[in-house]
Short mmCIF file of C-alpha atoms in Angstrom, two decimals:
data_model
loop_
_atom_site.label_atom_id
_atom_site.label_comp_id
_atom_site.label_asym_id
_atom_site.label_seq_id
_atom_site.Cartn_x
_atom_site.Cartn_y
_atom_site.Cartn_z
CA MET A 250 -22.93 -54.45 0.53
CA SER A 251 -26.55 -54.31 1.63
CA GLU A 252 -27.86 -56.58 4.36
CA LYS A 253 -29.08 -59.99 3.26
CA LEU A 254 -32.75 -60.55 2.95
CA LYS A 255 -34.48 -62.39 5.81
CA ILE A 256 -36.78 -65.08 4.45
CA GLY A 257 -39.35 -66.59 6.80
CA ILE A 258 -40.16 -70.30 6.37
CA THR A 259 -43.17 -72.06 7.88
CA ILE A 260 -42.99 -75.79 8.61
CA GLY A 261 -46.39 -76.88 7.43
CA ASP A 262 -47.92 -80.13 8.77
CA VAL A 263 -45.61 -81.63 11.40
CA ASN A 264 -46.58 -85.14 10.24
CA GLY A 265 -45.69 -84.45 6.62
CA ILE A 266 -42.51 -83.80 4.60
CA GLY A 267 -42.28 -80.06 5.30
CA LEU A 268 -39.41 -80.16 7.83
CA GLU A 269 -37.63 -82.81 5.73
CA VAL A 270 -37.49 -80.57 2.63
CA ILE A 271 -36.62 -77.54 4.78
CA ILE A 272 -33.72 -79.25 6.46
CA LYS A 273 -32.47 -80.72 3.18
CA SER A 274 -32.66 -77.26 1.59
CA LEU A 275 -30.79 -75.52 4.35
CA ASN A 276 -28.24 -78.31 4.93
CA ASP A 277 -26.00 -76.88 2.19
CA THR A 278 -24.39 -73.86 3.83
CA ARG A 279 -23.76 -72.27 0.46
CA ILE A 280 -27.42 -71.23 0.45
CA LEU A 281 -26.62 -68.79 3.28
CA GLU A 282 -24.74 -66.61 0.89
CA TYR A 283 -28.01 -65.43 -0.64
CA PHE A 284 -30.38 -64.94 2.29
CA THR A 285 -30.87 -65.43 6.02
CA PRO A 286 -33.37 -68.22 6.77
CA ILE A 287 -35.74 -67.93 9.73
CA VAL A 288 -37.85 -71.07 10.28
CA TYR A 289 -41.03 -70.78 12.40
CA GLY A 290 -41.53 -74.04 14.20
CA ASN A 291 -40.08 -75.96 17.16
CA THR A 292 -36.53 -77.30 17.66
CA LYS A 293 -37.75 -80.59 19.22
CA VAL A 294 -39.97 -81.28 16.26
CA ALA A 295 -37.15 -80.33 13.88
CA SER A 296 -34.78 -82.66 15.71
CA PHE A 297 -37.28 -85.51 15.39
CA HIS A 298 -37.42 -85.04 11.62
CA ARG A 299 -33.66 -84.63 11.28
CA LYS A 300 -33.11 -87.93 13.05
CA ALA A 301 -35.80 -89.66 11.04
CA ILE A 302 -34.08 -88.87 7.75
CA GLY A 303 -30.62 -89.56 9.09
CA ILE A 304 -29.01 -86.11 8.78
CA GLN A 305 -26.41 -85.81 11.52
CA ASP A 306 -24.46 -82.55 11.21
CA PHE A 307 -27.22 -79.99 11.14
CA SER A 308 -28.79 -77.73 13.74
CA PHE A 309 -30.80 -74.48 13.99
CA ASN A 310 -29.66 -71.34 15.76
CA VAL A 311 -32.51 -70.69 18.23
CA ILE A 312 -33.70 -67.10 18.39
CA GLN A 313 -36.57 -65.30 20.13
CA ALA A 314 -37.19 -62.75 17.37
CA ALA A 315 -36.35 -62.27 13.70
CA GLU A 316 -34.07 -59.34 14.47
CA GLN A 317 -31.75 -61.74 16.37
CA ALA A 318 -31.13 -63.95 13.31
CA ASN A 319 -27.57 -65.03 12.64
CA PRO A 320 -26.90 -64.47 8.90
CA LYS A 321 -24.43 -67.35 8.88
CA ARG A 322 -26.79 -69.97 10.32
CA PRO A 323 -30.23 -71.46 9.69
CA ASN A 324 -32.39 -69.81 12.42
CA MET A 325 -35.48 -71.08 14.18
CA ILE A 326 -38.07 -69.30 16.29
CA ASN A 327 -39.90 -71.64 18.65
CA CYS A 328 -43.59 -70.96 18.16
CA TRP A 329 -44.64 -73.23 21.02
CA GLN A 330 -42.94 -74.87 24.03
CA GLU A 331 -45.00 -78.01 24.76
CA ASP A 332 -43.96 -81.42 23.50
CA VAL A 333 -45.71 -82.63 20.35
CA LYS A 334 -46.35 -86.26 19.51
CA ILE A 335 -45.27 -86.69 15.86
CA SER A 336 -47.16 -89.34 13.86
CA LEU A 337 -45.34 -89.39 10.58
CA GLY A 338 -47.70 -89.89 7.66
CA GLU A 339 -50.85 -89.40 9.69
CA GLN A 340 -53.48 -86.72 9.08
CA ASN A 341 -54.58 -85.58 12.51
CA GLU A 342 -55.67 -82.56 14.48
CA LEU A 343 -52.19 -81.92 15.87
CA GLY A 344 -50.69 -81.55 12.42
CA GLY A 345 -53.10 -78.74 11.62
CA ARG A 346 -52.82 -77.00 14.99
CA TYR A 347 -49.07 -76.57 14.85
CA ALA A 348 -49.01 -75.78 11.15
CA PHE A 349 -51.24 -72.79 11.94
CA LEU A 350 -49.11 -71.65 14.92
CA SER A 351 -46.10 -71.57 12.55
CA LEU A 352 -48.01 -69.75 9.84
CA GLU A 353 -49.66 -67.23 12.14
CA LYS A 354 -46.36 -66.15 13.77
CA ALA A 355 -44.55 -65.89 10.44
CA VAL A 356 -47.29 -63.80 8.86
CA ASP A 357 -47.34 -61.52 11.88
CA ASP A 358 -43.59 -60.89 11.46
CA LEU A 359 -44.01 -60.47 7.72
CA GLN A 360 -46.65 -57.81 8.12
CA ALA A 361 -44.54 -56.08 10.78
CA GLY A 362 -41.61 -55.95 8.43
CA GLN A 363 -39.43 -58.29 10.54
CA ILE A 364 -38.88 -60.59 7.53
CA ASP A 365 -38.70 -59.72 3.85
CA GLY A 366 -40.50 -62.67 2.29
CA LEU A 367 -42.30 -65.90 3.19
CA VAL A 368 -41.96 -69.49 1.98
CA THR A 369 -44.68 -71.87 3.22
CA ALA A 370 -44.28 -75.63 3.53
CA PRO A 371 -47.41 -77.67 2.74
CA ILE A 372 -50.43 -77.80 4.95
CA ASN A 373 -53.34 -80.17 5.00
CA LYS A 374 -56.46 -78.16 4.07
CA HIS A 375 -58.68 -80.28 6.25
CA ASN A 376 -56.89 -80.61 9.56
CA ILE A 377 -55.80 -76.97 9.70
CA GLN A 378 -59.39 -75.74 9.92
CA GLN A 379 -59.80 -74.05 13.30
CA GLU A 380 -60.51 -70.65 14.82
CA GLY A 381 -58.41 -68.19 12.85
CA PHE A 382 -58.09 -70.43 9.84
CA GLN A 383 -61.28 -71.27 7.91
CA PHE A 384 -60.04 -71.03 4.36
CA PRO A 385 -59.44 -73.45 1.48
CA GLY A 386 -55.71 -72.84 1.61
CA HIS A 387 -52.76 -70.49 2.17
CA THR A 388 -53.78 -68.19 -0.70
CA GLU A 389 -57.17 -67.30 0.72
CA TYR A 390 -55.82 -66.96 4.24
CA LEU A 391 -53.16 -64.52 3.13
CA GLN A 392 -55.65 -62.58 1.06
CA SER A 393 -57.88 -62.22 4.12
CA LYS A 394 -54.99 -61.11 6.36
CA VAL A 395 -54.18 -58.14 4.18
CA GLY A 396 -57.75 -57.41 3.09
CA ALA A 397 -56.88 -57.80 -0.59
CA GLU A 398 -59.80 -57.61 -2.98
CA ASP A 399 -58.27 -60.33 -5.13
CA VAL A 400 -55.09 -62.34 -5.49
CA LEU A 401 -53.70 -64.58 -8.22
CA MET A 402 -52.51 -68.18 -7.74
CA PHE A 403 -49.52 -67.99 -10.08
CA MET A 404 -47.61 -71.20 -10.74
CA ILE A 405 -44.11 -70.37 -11.95
CA SER A 406 -41.07 -72.22 -13.24
CA ASP A 407 -38.23 -71.64 -15.67
CA ASP A 408 -40.32 -72.94 -18.56
CA LEU A 409 -43.90 -71.99 -17.80
CA ARG A 410 -46.01 -69.54 -15.76
CA ILE A 411 -49.76 -70.34 -15.27
CA GLY A 412 -52.37 -68.38 -13.32
CA VAL A 413 -55.98 -69.46 -12.67
CA VAL A 414 -59.21 -67.51 -12.71
CA THR A 415 -61.04 -69.82 -10.27
CA GLY A 416 -58.97 -71.54 -7.60
CA HIS A 417 -60.07 -73.88 -4.81
CA ILE A 418 -63.72 -74.24 -5.67
CA PRO A 419 -65.85 -77.31 -6.62
CA VAL A 420 -65.93 -78.21 -10.32
CA LYS A 421 -69.69 -77.67 -10.40
CA ASP A 422 -69.17 -73.99 -9.45
CA ILE A 423 -66.49 -73.21 -12.06
CA ALA A 424 -68.72 -71.98 -14.90
CA SER A 425 -70.58 -69.53 -12.63
CA GLY A 426 -67.23 -68.21 -11.44
CA ILE A 427 -66.10 -67.36 -14.97
CA THR A 428 -67.14 -63.76 -15.62
CA GLN A 429 -65.72 -60.99 -17.74
CA GLU A 430 -64.82 -59.06 -14.59
CA ALA A 431 -63.04 -62.05 -12.99
CA ILE A 432 -60.98 -62.73 -16.12
CA LEU A 433 -60.11 -59.10 -16.60
CA GLN A 434 -59.06 -58.72 -12.97
CA LYS A 435 -56.76 -61.76 -13.15
CA LEU A 436 -55.22 -60.50 -16.40
CA VAL A 437 -54.55 -57.11 -14.82
CA MET A 438 -52.84 -58.82 -11.84
CA MET A 439 -50.86 -61.21 -14.07
CA ASN A 440 -49.72 -58.42 -16.35
CA GLU A 441 -48.56 -56.29 -13.42
CA SER A 442 -46.78 -59.20 -11.76
CA LEU A 443 -44.94 -60.09 -14.95
CA LYS A 444 -43.69 -56.52 -15.21
CA THR A 445 -42.88 -55.92 -11.56
CA ASP A 446 -41.90 -59.36 -10.23
CA PHE A 447 -40.35 -60.91 -13.33
CA TRP A 448 -39.22 -57.83 -15.27
CA VAL A 449 -41.00 -58.75 -18.46
CA GLN A 450 -41.37 -55.36 -20.16
CA LYS A 451 -44.18 -56.21 -22.61
CA PRO A 452 -45.89 -59.39 -21.34
CA LYS A 453 -47.62 -61.63 -23.85
CA ILE A 454 -50.39 -63.73 -22.25
CA ALA A 455 -52.32 -66.72 -23.59
CA VAL A 456 -55.87 -67.16 -22.29
CA LEU A 457 -57.40 -70.69 -22.23
CA GLY A 458 -60.98 -71.44 -23.12
CA LEU A 459 -63.39 -73.03 -20.65
CA ASN A 460 -65.04 -75.68 -22.80
CA PRO A 461 -63.48 -78.43 -25.01
CA HIS A 462 -62.02 -76.88 -28.16
CA ALA A 463 -62.66 -73.47 -26.59
CA GLY A 464 -66.39 -73.94 -27.26
CA ASP A 465 -65.93 -74.71 -31.01
CA ASN A 466 -67.59 -71.45 -32.01
CA GLY A 467 -70.49 -71.94 -29.61
CA LEU A 468 -71.21 -75.56 -30.37
CA ILE A 469 -69.86 -76.78 -27.02
CA GLY A 470 -70.97 -74.14 -24.57
CA THR A 471 -71.31 -70.40 -24.96
CA GLU A 472 -68.93 -69.08 -22.25
CA ASP A 473 -65.92 -68.86 -24.63
CA GLU A 474 -67.74 -66.68 -27.14
CA GLU A 475 -69.89 -64.62 -24.74
CA ILE A 476 -67.62 -64.17 -21.75
CA ILE A 477 -63.93 -65.00 -22.46
CA LYS A 478 -63.57 -63.33 -25.87
CA PRO A 479 -65.08 -60.04 -24.73
CA ALA A 480 -62.89 -60.13 -21.63
CA ILE A 481 -59.81 -60.55 -23.80
CA GLN A 482 -60.91 -57.65 -25.98
CA ARG A 483 -61.41 -55.44 -22.95
CA ALA A 484 -57.98 -56.41 -21.60
CA ASN A 485 -56.31 -55.49 -24.91
CA GLU A 486 -58.14 -52.16 -24.92
CA ALA A 487 -56.65 -51.60 -21.43
CA GLY A 488 -53.14 -52.17 -22.82
CA ILE A 489 -52.72 -55.86 -21.85
CA PHE A 490 -51.21 -57.90 -24.67
CA CYS A 491 -53.32 -61.14 -24.49
CA PHE A 492 -54.67 -63.66 -26.92
CA GLY A 493 -57.20 -66.51 -27.10
CA PRO A 494 -59.23 -68.27 -26.00
CA TYR A 495 -57.08 -71.33 -26.81
CA PRO A 496 -58.08 -74.97 -26.31
CA ALA A 497 -55.95 -76.14 -23.38
CA ASP A 498 -55.01 -79.50 -24.90
CA GLY A 499 -53.76 -77.97 -28.18
CA LEU A 500 -51.83 -75.14 -26.56
CA PHE A 501 -49.79 -77.48 -24.38
CA ALA A 502 -49.49 -80.45 -26.69
CA SER A 503 -48.14 -78.28 -29.52
CA ASP A 504 -45.71 -76.40 -27.18
CA ALA A 505 -47.44 -73.19 -28.33
CA TYR A 506 -47.40 -72.06 -24.70
CA THR A 507 -43.63 -71.38 -25.13
CA LYS A 508 -44.50 -68.38 -27.32
CA PHE A 509 -46.06 -66.60 -24.32
CA ASP A 510 -44.75 -65.16 -21.08
CA ALA A 511 -47.68 -66.65 -19.12
CA VAL A 512 -50.91 -68.54 -19.50
CA LEU A 513 -54.26 -67.75 -17.78
CA ALA A 514 -56.31 -70.91 -17.14
CA MET A 515 -59.96 -70.87 -16.23
CA TYR A 516 -59.80 -73.32 -13.37
CA HIS A 517 -57.42 -75.17 -11.02
CA ASP A 518 -56.81 -78.51 -12.73
CA GLN A 519 -56.81 -77.05 -16.24
CA GLY A 520 -53.73 -75.06 -15.30
CA LEU A 521 -52.03 -77.16 -12.66
CA ILE A 522 -52.03 -80.52 -14.42
CA PRO A 523 -49.92 -79.36 -17.38
CA PHE A 524 -47.83 -77.15 -15.12
CA LYS A 525 -46.81 -79.91 -12.78
CA HIS A 526 -46.03 -82.18 -15.71
CA ILE A 527 -43.90 -79.56 -17.49
CA ALA A 528 -42.25 -78.12 -14.40
CA SER A 529 -41.59 -81.53 -12.97
CA ARG A 530 -40.07 -81.08 -9.49
CA LYS A 531 -39.12 -77.50 -9.92
CA GLY A 532 -42.50 -75.77 -9.85
CA VAL A 533 -43.41 -72.98 -7.40
CA ASN A 534 -46.70 -71.62 -6.23
CA TYR A 535 -46.51 -67.81 -6.02
CA THR A 536 -49.31 -65.62 -4.68
CA ALA A 537 -49.39 -62.51 -6.82
CA GLY A 538 -51.29 -59.42 -5.77
CA LEU A 539 -50.13 -59.29 -2.17
CA PRO A 540 -48.15 -56.41 -0.63
CA PHE A 541 -45.50 -58.94 0.37
CA VAL A 542 -43.91 -61.94 -1.36
CA ARG A 543 -45.06 -65.50 -0.59
CA THR A 544 -44.03 -68.66 -2.40
CA SER A 545 -44.50 -72.39 -1.74
CA PRO A 546 -43.43 -75.65 -3.34
CA ASP A 547 -45.97 -77.06 -5.77
CA HIS A 548 -46.44 -80.35 -3.87
CA GLY A 549 -48.49 -81.40 -0.82
CA THR A 550 -47.80 -82.83 2.61
CA GLY A 551 -46.48 -86.10 1.25
CA TYR A 552 -47.86 -88.23 4.07
CA ASP A 553 -47.04 -91.45 2.21
CA ILE A 554 -43.28 -90.72 2.12
CA ALA A 555 -42.94 -88.70 5.36
CA GLY A 556 -39.82 -89.63 7.34
CA LYS A 557 -38.47 -91.98 4.69
CA ASN A 558 -35.75 -89.62 3.41
CA ILE A 559 -37.03 -89.85 -0.13
CA ALA A 560 -38.83 -86.49 -0.45
CA SER A 561 -37.29 -84.21 -3.09
CA HIS A 562 -36.43 -80.70 -1.90
CA GLU A 563 -36.00 -79.36 -5.46
CA SER A 564 -39.36 -77.49 -5.48
CA PHE A 565 -38.73 -76.07 -2.02
CA LEU A 566 -35.34 -74.71 -3.04
CA GLU A 567 -36.94 -73.18 -6.12
CA ALA A 568 -39.59 -71.61 -3.87
CA ILE A 569 -36.88 -70.12 -1.64
CA PHE A 570 -34.91 -68.66 -4.53
CA SER A 571 -38.02 -67.40 -6.25
CA ALA A 572 -39.00 -65.49 -3.08
CA VAL A 573 -35.53 -63.98 -2.88
CA HIS A 574 -35.46 -62.93 -6.52
CA ILE A 575 -38.96 -61.46 -6.49
CA VAL A 576 -38.28 -59.43 -3.37
CA GLN A 577 -35.04 -58.16 -4.98
CA ARG A 578 -36.84 -57.26 -8.21
CA ARG A 579 -39.61 -55.41 -6.41
CA ARG A 580 -37.05 -53.40 -4.49
CA GLU A 581 -34.98 -52.62 -7.57
CA GLN A 582 -38.23 -51.64 -9.40
CA ALA A 583 -39.11 -49.23 -6.57
CA GLU A 584 -35.64 -47.73 -6.58
CA LEU A 585 -35.55 -47.35 -10.36
CA ALA A 586 -38.95 -45.73 -10.36
CA SER A 587 -37.60 -43.01 -8.13
CA ASN A 588 -34.48 -42.65 -10.23
CA PRO A 589 -35.26 -42.51 -13.97
CA LEU A 590 -31.62 -41.99 -14.89
CA ALA A 591 -30.63 -45.27 -13.26
CA PHE A 592 -33.53 -47.04 -15.01
CA ARG A 593 -32.35 -45.86 -18.42
CA ARG A 594 -28.82 -46.92 -17.61
CA LEU A 595 -29.91 -50.39 -16.51
CA SER A 596 -32.13 -50.78 -19.53
CA LYS A 597 -29.24 -49.93 -21.83
CA ASP A 598 -26.98 -52.38 -20.06
CA ARG A 599 -29.57 -55.19 -20.46
CA ASP A 600 -30.00 -54.44 -24.16
#
């Protein structure tokens, strides 16, 4: 049997619910059958959160490096030694400072091949701003670390997958960010991810319009007719099976989205509002287009409920298992690509 995957986990804001959902997720030892968890944080901070939520029989195996991880225990690498004053529910500079130390160390190990995938607990996009992190969020930071030309914020669940053309930008800048090239690039990345990461052989993608009623044939804005439709045509000519533009309200209200393998939204809230409603507490934020696998729960720092033992860890668990499955699929895809006979045998078995 092959060695279990090592999945790195960052703790996010130390004043939020990150460590709570991490501890709750790893508290069930059955999860260790599927992967070896390596949390990047600090044992004293973890102990503070464990006590705050009243979990008694849980501890981390402390290691110095990922290669020392015990496959039968939740492992932790101490990313700093000094004591930290935890102020549950408070947005402050310390929360951002230590969230970045956790993230930086985990990404270094990820790029060095010491871990196989990464799951990130929520950060606060304001207090994490510092030397080394001057980005709107995880997605842009990771893109910069690997020098990727583009990445796709891909929200995934059992019932729905939604990507966005424009991500963390002001609403007033959305229209100028919608170009044929931007849409086509996101469709290429989404199509490739569906094939490689989710094993959808012939992806079918719905593309949303920008304006109400998808522009209503040019009566409500011209972007849908002049930009989005031509981009869809170019994508189809390139072999990507996509349709639209669809009015967002109609596509989701009629459940028409269920006829597609994924949906490409034009901007953040257009995609994430229906996604979070439909996925409920089981949504995952996946960054497609990176050379490694990174997932995250689809919620924030949860300052208002930090330390109260009421945070749900469902989304975090989904993020962990999504990372494991995607890493496994990528590896299987690579192996099958080098062994066509095995690919034909597997395809026949699946049929």
